mmCIF file with all atom_site columns, C-alpha atoms in Angstrom:
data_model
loop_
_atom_site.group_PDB
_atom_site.id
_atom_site.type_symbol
_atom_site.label_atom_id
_atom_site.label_alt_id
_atom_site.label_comp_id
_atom_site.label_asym_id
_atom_site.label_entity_id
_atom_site.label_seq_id
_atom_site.pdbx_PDB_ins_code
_atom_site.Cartn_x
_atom_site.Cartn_y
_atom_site.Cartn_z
_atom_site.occupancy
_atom_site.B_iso_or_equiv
_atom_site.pdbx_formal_charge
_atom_site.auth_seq_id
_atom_site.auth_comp_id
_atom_site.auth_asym_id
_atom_site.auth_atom_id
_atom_site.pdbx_PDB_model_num
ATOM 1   C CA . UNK A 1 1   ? 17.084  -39.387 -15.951 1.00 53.00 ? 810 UNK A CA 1
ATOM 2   C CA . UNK A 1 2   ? 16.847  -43.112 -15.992 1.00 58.00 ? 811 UNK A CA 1
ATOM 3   C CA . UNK A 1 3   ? 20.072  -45.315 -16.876 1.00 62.00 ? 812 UNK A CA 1
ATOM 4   C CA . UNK A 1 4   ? 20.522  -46.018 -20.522 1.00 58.00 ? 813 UNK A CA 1
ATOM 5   C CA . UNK A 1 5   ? 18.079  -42.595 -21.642 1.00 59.00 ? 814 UNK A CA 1
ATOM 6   C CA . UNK A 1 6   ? 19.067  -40.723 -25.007 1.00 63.00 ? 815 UNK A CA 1
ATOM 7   C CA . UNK A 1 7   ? 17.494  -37.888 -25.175 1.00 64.00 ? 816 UNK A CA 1
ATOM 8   C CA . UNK A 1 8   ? 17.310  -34.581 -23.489 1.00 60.00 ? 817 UNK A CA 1
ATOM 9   C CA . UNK A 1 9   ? 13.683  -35.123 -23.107 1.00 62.00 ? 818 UNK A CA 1
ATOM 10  C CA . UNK A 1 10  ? 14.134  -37.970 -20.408 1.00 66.00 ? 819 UNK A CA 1
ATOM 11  C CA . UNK A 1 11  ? 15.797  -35.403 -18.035 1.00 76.00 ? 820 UNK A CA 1
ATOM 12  C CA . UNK A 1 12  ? 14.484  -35.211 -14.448 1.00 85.00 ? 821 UNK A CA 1
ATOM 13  C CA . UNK A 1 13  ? 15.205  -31.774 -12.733 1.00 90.00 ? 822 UNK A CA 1
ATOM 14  C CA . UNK A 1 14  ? 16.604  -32.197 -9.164  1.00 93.00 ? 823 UNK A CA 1
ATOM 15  C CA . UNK A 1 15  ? 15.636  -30.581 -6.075  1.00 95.00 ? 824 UNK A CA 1
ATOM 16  C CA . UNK A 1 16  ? 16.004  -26.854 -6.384  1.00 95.00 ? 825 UNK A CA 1
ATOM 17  C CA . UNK A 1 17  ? 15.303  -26.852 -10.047 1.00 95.00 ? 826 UNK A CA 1
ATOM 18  C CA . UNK A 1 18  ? 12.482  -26.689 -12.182 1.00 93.00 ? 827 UNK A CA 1
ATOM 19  C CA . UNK A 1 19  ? 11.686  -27.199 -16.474 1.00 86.00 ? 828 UNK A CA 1
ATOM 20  C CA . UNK A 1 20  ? 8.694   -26.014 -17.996 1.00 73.00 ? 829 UNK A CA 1
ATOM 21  C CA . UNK A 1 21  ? 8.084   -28.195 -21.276 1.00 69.00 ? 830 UNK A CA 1
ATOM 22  C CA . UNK A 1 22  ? 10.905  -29.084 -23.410 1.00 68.00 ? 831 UNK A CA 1
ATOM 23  C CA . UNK A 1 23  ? 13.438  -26.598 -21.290 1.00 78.00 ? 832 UNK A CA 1
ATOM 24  C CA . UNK A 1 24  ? 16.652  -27.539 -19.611 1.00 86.00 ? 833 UNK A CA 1
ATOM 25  C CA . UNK A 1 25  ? 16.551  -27.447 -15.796 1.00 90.00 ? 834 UNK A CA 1
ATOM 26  C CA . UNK A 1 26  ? 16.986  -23.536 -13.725 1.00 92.00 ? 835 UNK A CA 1
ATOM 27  C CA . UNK A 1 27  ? 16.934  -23.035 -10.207 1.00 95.00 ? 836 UNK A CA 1
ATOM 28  C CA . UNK A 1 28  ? 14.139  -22.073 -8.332  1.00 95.00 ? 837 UNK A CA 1
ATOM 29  C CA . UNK A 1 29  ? 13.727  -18.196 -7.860  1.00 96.00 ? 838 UNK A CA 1
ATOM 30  C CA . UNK A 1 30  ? 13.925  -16.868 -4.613  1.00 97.00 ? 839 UNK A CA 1
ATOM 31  C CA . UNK A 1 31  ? 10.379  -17.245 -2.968  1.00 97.00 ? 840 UNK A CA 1
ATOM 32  C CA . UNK A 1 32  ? 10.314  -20.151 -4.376  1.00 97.00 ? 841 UNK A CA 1
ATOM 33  C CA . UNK A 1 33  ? 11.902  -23.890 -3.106  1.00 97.00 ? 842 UNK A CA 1
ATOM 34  C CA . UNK A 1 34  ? 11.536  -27.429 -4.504  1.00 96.00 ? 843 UNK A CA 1
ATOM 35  C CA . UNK A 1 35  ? 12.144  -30.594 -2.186  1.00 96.00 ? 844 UNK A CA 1
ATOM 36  C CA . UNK A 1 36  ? 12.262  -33.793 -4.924  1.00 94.00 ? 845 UNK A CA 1
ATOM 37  C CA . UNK A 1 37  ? 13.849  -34.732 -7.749  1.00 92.00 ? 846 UNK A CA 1
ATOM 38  C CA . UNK A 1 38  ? 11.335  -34.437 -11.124 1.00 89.00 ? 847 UNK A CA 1
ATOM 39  C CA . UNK A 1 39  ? 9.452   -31.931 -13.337 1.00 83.00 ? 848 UNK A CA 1
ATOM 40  C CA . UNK A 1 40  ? 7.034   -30.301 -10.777 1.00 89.00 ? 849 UNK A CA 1
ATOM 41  C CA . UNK A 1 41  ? 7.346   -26.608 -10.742 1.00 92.00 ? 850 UNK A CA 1
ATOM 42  C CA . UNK A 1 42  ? 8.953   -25.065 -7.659  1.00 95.00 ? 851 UNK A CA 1
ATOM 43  C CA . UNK A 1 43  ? 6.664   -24.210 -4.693  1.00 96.00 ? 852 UNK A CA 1
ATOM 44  C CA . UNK A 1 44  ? 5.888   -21.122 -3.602  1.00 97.00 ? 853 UNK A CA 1
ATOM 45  C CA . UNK A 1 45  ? 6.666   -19.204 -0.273  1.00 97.00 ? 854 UNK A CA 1
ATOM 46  C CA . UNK A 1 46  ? 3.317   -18.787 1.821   1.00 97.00 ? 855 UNK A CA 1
ATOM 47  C CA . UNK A 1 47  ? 1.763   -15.466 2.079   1.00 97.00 ? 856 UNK A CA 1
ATOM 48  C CA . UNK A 1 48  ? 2.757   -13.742 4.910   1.00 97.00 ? 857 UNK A CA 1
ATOM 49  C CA . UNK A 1 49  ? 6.582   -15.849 4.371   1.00 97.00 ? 858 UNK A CA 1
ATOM 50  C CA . UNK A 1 50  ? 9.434   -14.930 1.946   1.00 97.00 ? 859 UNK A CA 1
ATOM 51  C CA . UNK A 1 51  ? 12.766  -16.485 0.756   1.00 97.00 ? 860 UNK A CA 1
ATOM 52  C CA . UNK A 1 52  ? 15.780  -14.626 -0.780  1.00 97.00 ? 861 UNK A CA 1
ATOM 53  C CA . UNK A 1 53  ? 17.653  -18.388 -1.064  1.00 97.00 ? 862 UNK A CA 1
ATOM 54  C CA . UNK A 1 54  ? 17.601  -19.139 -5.222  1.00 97.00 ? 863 UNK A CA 1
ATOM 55  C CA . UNK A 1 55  ? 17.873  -22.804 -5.863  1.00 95.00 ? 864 UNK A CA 1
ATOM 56  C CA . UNK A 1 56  ? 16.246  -23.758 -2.264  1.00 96.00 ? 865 UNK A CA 1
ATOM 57  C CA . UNK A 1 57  ? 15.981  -27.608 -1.671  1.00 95.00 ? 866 UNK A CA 1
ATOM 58  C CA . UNK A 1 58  ? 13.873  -26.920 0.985   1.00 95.00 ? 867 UNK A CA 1
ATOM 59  C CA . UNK A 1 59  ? 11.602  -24.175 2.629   1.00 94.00 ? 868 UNK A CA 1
ATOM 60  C CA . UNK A 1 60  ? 13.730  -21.765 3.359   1.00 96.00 ? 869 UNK A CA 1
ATOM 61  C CA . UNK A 1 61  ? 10.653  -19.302 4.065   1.00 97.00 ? 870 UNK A CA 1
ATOM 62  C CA . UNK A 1 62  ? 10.819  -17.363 7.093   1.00 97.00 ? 871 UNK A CA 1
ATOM 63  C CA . UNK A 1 63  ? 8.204   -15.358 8.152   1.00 97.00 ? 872 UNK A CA 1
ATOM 64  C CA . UNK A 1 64  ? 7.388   -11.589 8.194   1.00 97.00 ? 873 UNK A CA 1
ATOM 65  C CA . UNK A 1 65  ? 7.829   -9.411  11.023  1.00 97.00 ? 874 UNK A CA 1
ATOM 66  C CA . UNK A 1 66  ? 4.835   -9.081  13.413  1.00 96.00 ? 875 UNK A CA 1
ATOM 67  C CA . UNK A 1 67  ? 2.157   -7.357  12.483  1.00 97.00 ? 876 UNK A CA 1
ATOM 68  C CA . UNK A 1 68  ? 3.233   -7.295  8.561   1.00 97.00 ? 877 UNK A CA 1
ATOM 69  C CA . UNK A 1 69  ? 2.418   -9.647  6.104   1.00 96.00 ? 878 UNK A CA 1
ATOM 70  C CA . UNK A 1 70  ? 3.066   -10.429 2.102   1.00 96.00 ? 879 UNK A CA 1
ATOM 71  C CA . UNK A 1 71  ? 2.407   -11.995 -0.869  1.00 97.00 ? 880 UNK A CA 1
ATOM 72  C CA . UNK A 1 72  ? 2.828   -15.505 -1.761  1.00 97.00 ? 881 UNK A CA 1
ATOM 73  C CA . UNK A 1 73  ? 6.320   -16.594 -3.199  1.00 97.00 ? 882 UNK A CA 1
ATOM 74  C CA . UNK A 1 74  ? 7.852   -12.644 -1.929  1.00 97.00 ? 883 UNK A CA 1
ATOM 75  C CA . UNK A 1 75  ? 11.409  -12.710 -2.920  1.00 97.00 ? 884 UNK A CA 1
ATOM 76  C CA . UNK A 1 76  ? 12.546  -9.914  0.094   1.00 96.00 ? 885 UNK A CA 1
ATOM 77  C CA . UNK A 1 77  ? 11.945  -9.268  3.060   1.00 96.00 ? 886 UNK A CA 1
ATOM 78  C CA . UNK A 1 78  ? 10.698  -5.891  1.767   1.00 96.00 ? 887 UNK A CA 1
ATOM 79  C CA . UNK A 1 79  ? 7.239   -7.069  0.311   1.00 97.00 ? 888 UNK A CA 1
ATOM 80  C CA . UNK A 1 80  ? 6.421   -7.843  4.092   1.00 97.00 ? 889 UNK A CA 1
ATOM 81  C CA . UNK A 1 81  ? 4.107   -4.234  4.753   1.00 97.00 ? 890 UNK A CA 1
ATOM 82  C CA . UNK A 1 82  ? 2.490   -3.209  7.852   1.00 97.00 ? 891 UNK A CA 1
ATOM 83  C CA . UNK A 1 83  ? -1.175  -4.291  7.961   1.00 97.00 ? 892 UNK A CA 1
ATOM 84  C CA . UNK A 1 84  ? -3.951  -2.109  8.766   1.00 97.00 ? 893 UNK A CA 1
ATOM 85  C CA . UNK A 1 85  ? -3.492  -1.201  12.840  1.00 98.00 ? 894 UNK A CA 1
ATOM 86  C CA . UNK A 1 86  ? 0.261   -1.637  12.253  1.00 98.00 ? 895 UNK A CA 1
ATOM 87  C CA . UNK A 1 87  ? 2.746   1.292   11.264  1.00 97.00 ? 896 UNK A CA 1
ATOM 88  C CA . UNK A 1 88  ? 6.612   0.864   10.183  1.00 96.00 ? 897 UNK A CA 1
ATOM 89  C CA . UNK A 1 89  ? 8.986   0.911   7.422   1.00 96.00 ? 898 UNK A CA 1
ATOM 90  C CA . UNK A 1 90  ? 8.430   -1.961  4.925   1.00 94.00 ? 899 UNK A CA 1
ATOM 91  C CA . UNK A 1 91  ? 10.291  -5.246  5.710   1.00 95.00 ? 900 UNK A CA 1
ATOM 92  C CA . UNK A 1 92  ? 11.044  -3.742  9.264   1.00 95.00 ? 901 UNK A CA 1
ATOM 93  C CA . UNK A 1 93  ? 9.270   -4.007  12.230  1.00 94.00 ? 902 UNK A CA 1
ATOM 94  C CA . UNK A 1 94  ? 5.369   -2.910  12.497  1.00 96.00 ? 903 UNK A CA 1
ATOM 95  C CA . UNK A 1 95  ? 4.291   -1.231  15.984  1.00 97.00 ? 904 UNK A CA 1
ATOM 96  C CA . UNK A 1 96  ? 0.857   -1.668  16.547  1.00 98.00 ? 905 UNK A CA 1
ATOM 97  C CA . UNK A 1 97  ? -1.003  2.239   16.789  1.00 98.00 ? 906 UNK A CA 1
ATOM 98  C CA . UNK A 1 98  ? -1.309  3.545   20.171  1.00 98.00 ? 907 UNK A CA 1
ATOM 99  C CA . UNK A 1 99  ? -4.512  4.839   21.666  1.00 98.00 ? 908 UNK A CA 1
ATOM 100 C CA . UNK A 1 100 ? -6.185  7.173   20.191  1.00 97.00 ? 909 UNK A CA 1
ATOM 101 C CA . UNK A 1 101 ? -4.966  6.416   16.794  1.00 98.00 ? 910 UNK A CA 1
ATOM 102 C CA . UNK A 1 102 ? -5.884  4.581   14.243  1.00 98.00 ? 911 UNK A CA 1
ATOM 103 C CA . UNK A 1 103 ? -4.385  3.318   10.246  1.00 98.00 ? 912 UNK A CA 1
ATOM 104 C CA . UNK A 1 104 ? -6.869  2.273   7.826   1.00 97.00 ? 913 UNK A CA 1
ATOM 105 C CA . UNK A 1 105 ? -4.965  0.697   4.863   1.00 96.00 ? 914 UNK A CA 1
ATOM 106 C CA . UNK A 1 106 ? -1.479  -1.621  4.759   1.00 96.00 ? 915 UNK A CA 1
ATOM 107 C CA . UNK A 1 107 ? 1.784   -0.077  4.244   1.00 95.00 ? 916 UNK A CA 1
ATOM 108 C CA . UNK A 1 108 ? 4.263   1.975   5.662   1.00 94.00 ? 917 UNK A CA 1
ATOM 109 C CA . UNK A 1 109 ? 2.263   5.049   6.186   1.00 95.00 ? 918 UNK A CA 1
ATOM 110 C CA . UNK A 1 110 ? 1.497   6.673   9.634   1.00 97.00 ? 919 UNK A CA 1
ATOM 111 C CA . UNK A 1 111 ? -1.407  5.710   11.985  1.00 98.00 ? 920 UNK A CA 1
ATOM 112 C CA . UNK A 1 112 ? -3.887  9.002   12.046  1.00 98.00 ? 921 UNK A CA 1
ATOM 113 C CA . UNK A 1 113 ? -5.382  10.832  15.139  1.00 97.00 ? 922 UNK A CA 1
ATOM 114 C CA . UNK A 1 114 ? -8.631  10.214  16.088  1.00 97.00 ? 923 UNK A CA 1
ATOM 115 C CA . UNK A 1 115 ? -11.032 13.213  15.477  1.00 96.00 ? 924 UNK A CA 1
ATOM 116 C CA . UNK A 1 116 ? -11.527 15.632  18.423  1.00 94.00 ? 925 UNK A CA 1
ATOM 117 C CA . UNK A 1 117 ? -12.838 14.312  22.028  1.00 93.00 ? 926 UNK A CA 1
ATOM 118 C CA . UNK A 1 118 ? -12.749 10.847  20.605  1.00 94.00 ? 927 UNK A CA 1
ATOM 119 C CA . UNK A 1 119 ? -10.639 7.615   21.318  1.00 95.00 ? 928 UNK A CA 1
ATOM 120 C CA . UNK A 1 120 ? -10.014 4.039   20.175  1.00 96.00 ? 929 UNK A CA 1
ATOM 121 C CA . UNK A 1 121 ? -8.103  0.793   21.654  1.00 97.00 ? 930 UNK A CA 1
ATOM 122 C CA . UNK A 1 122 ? -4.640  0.248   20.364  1.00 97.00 ? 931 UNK A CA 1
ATOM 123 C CA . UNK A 1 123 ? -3.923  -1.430  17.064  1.00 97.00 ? 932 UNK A CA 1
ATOM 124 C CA . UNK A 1 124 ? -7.037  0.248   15.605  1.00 98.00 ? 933 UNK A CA 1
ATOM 125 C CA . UNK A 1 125 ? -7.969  -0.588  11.971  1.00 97.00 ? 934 UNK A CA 1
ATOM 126 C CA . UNK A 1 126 ? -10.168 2.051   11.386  1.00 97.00 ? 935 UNK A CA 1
ATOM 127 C CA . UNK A 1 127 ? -11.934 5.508   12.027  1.00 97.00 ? 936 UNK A CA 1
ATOM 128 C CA . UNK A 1 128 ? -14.890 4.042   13.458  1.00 96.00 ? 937 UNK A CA 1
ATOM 129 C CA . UNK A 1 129 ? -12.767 2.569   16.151  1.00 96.00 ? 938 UNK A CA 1
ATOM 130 C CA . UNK A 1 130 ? -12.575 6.205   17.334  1.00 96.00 ? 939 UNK A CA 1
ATOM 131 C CA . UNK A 1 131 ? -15.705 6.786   19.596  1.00 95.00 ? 940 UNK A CA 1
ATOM 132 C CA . UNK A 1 132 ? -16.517 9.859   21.447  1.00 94.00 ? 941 UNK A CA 1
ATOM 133 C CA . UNK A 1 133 ? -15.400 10.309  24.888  1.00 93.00 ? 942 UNK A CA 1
ATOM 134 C CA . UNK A 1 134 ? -17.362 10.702  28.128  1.00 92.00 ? 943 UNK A CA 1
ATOM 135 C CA . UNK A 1 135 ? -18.608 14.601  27.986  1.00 93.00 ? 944 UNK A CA 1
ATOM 136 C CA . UNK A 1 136 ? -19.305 13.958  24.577  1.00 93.00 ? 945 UNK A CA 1
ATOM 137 C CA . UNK A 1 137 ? -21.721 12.715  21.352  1.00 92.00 ? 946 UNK A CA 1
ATOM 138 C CA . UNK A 1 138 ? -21.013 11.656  17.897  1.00 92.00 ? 947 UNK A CA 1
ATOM 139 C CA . UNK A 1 139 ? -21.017 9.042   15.620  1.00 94.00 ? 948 UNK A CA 1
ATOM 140 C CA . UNK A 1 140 ? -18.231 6.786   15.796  1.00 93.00 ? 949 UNK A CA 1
ATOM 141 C CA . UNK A 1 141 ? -15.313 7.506   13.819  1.00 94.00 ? 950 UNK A CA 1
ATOM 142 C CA . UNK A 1 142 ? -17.181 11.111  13.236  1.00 93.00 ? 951 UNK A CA 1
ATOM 143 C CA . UNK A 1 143 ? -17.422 14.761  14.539  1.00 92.00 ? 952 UNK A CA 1
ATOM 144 C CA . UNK A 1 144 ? -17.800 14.379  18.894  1.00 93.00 ? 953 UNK A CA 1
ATOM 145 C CA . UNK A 1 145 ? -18.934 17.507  19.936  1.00 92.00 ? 954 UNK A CA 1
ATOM 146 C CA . UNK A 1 146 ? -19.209 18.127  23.972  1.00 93.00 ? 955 UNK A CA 1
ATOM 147 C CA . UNK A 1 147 ? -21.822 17.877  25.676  1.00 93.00 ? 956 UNK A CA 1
ATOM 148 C CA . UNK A 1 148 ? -23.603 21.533  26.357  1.00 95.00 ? 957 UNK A CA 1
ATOM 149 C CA . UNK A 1 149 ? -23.694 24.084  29.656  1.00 95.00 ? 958 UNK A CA 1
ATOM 150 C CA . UNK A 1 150 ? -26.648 21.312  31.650  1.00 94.00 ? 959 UNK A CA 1
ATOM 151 C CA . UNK A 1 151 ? -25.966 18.034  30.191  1.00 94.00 ? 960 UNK A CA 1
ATOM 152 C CA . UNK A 1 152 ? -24.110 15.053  30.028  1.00 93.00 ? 961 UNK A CA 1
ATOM 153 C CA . UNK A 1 153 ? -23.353 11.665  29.025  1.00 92.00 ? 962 UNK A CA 1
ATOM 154 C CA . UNK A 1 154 ? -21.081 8.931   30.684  1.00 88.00 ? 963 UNK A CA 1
ATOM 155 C CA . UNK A 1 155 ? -20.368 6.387   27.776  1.00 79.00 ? 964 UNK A CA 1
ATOM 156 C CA . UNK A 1 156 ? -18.905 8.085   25.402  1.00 73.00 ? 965 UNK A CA 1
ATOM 157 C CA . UNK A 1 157 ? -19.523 6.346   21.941  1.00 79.00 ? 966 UNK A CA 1
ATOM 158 C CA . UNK A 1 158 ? -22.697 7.929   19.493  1.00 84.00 ? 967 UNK A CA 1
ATOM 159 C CA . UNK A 1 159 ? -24.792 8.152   23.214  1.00 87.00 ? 968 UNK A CA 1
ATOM 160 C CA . UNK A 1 160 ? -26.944 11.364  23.161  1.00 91.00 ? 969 UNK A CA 1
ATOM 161 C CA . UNK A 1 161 ? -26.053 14.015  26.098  1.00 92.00 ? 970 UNK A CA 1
ATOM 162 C CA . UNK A 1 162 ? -28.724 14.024  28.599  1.00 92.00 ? 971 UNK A CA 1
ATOM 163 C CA . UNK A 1 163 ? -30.059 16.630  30.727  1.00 94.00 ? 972 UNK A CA 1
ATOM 164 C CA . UNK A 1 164 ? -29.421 17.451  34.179  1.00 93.00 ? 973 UNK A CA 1
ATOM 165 C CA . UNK A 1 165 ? -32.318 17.384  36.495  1.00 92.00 ? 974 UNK A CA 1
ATOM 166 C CA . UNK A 1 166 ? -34.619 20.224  37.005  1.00 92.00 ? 975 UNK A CA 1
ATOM 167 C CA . UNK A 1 167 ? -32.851 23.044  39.112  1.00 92.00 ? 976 UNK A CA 1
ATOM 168 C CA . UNK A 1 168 ? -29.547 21.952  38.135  1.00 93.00 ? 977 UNK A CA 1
ATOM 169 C CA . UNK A 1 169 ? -26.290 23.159  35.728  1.00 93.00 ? 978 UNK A CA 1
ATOM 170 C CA . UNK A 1 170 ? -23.044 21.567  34.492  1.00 94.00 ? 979 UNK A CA 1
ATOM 171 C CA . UNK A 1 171 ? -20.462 22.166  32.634  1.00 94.00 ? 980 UNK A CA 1
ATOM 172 C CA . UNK A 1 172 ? -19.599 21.809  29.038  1.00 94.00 ? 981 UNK A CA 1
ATOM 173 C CA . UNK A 1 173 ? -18.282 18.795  28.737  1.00 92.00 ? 982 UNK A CA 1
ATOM 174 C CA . UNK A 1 174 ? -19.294 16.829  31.336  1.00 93.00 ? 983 UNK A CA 1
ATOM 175 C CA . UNK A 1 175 ? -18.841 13.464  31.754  1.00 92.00 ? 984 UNK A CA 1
ATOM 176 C CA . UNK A 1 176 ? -21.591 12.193  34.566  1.00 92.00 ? 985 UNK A CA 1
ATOM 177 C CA . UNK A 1 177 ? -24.297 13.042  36.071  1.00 90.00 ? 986 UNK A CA 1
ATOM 178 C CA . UNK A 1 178 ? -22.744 13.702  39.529  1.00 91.00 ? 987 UNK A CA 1
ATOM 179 C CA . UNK A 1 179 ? -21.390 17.114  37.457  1.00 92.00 ? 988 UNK A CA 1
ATOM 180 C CA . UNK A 1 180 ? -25.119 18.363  37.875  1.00 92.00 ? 989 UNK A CA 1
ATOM 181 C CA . UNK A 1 181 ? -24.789 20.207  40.895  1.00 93.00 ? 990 UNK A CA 1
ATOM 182 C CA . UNK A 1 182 ? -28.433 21.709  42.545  1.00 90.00 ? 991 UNK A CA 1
ATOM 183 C CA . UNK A 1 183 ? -28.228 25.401  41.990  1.00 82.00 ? 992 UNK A CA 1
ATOM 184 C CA . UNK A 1 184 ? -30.659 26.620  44.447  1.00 70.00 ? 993 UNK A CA 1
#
């Protein structure tokens, strides 16, 4: 407070320390920090940062692990969770899902398996990043059901199986048209 104040009123907080109206001074909470001297409130932690410092005088934030993120002002480093793509224990580190799998929602749980015949790029997000493989048709993130005895298809993805040329068989399955052999 200024020199020569009398009441309690006329107290400034200092850095680390916040009042709402009328109060006496208490530190900032962890996720929170406060740099000056005065009656703002504390700030809080960006999203995606968290502090367990109480009575911080500075950002003491620190960010999440990769591929994680939390809530603004987060107290622990436990309220960082694996995004979508991302799979690991919360607050620890998140491992982005390999081929062929894929997690849908944030958190700690397990990246799925793409349906049958189908694939998708690593650190998928969802089931329609799963598209059908070469030798077979669906729609993405879907049933992909091989190609029949005389057809084929060489993308992949929701791509209809086409036929072999007159005179011609291939396998189930198969994944271009060099698989049509002449059967004469």
């Amino acid at each position: 407070s200024e020199p020569g104040s009398t009441s309690v009123t006329d107290c400034v907080c200092v850095a680390g320390r916040s009042k709402a109206d009328g109060e006496s001074c208490t530190e900032c909470v962890a996720g929170k920090y406060k740099i000056a001297m005065g009656d703002a409130a504390c700030t809080n932690c960006l999203a995606g940062r968290y502090s367990t410092a109480v009575g911080a005088t500075f950002s003491v934030c620190q960010g999440c692990p990769t591929n994680s993120d939390g809530p603004e002002a987060s107290d622990k480093q436990t309220k960082c969770i694996c995004n979508a793509g991302s799979s690991g224990a919360d607050g620890g580190s998140c491992t982005k899902c390999v081929v062929g799998t894929y997690k849908q929602d944030r958190g700690n749980a397990d990246c799925a398996i793409c349906p049958a015949h189908s694939d998708s790029p690593g650190g998928s997000s969802m089931v329609t990043d799963c598209t059908c493989n070469a030798g077979s048709s669906g729609p993405n993130g879907g049933s992909c059901i091989e190609c029949v005895k005389d057809t084929y298809t060489t993308g992949g993805g929701n791509a209809n199986c086409e036929s072999c040329l007159p005179h011609s068989d291939s396998p189930v399955g198969s994944s271009a048209g060099t698989a049509c052999i002449c059967n004469q």
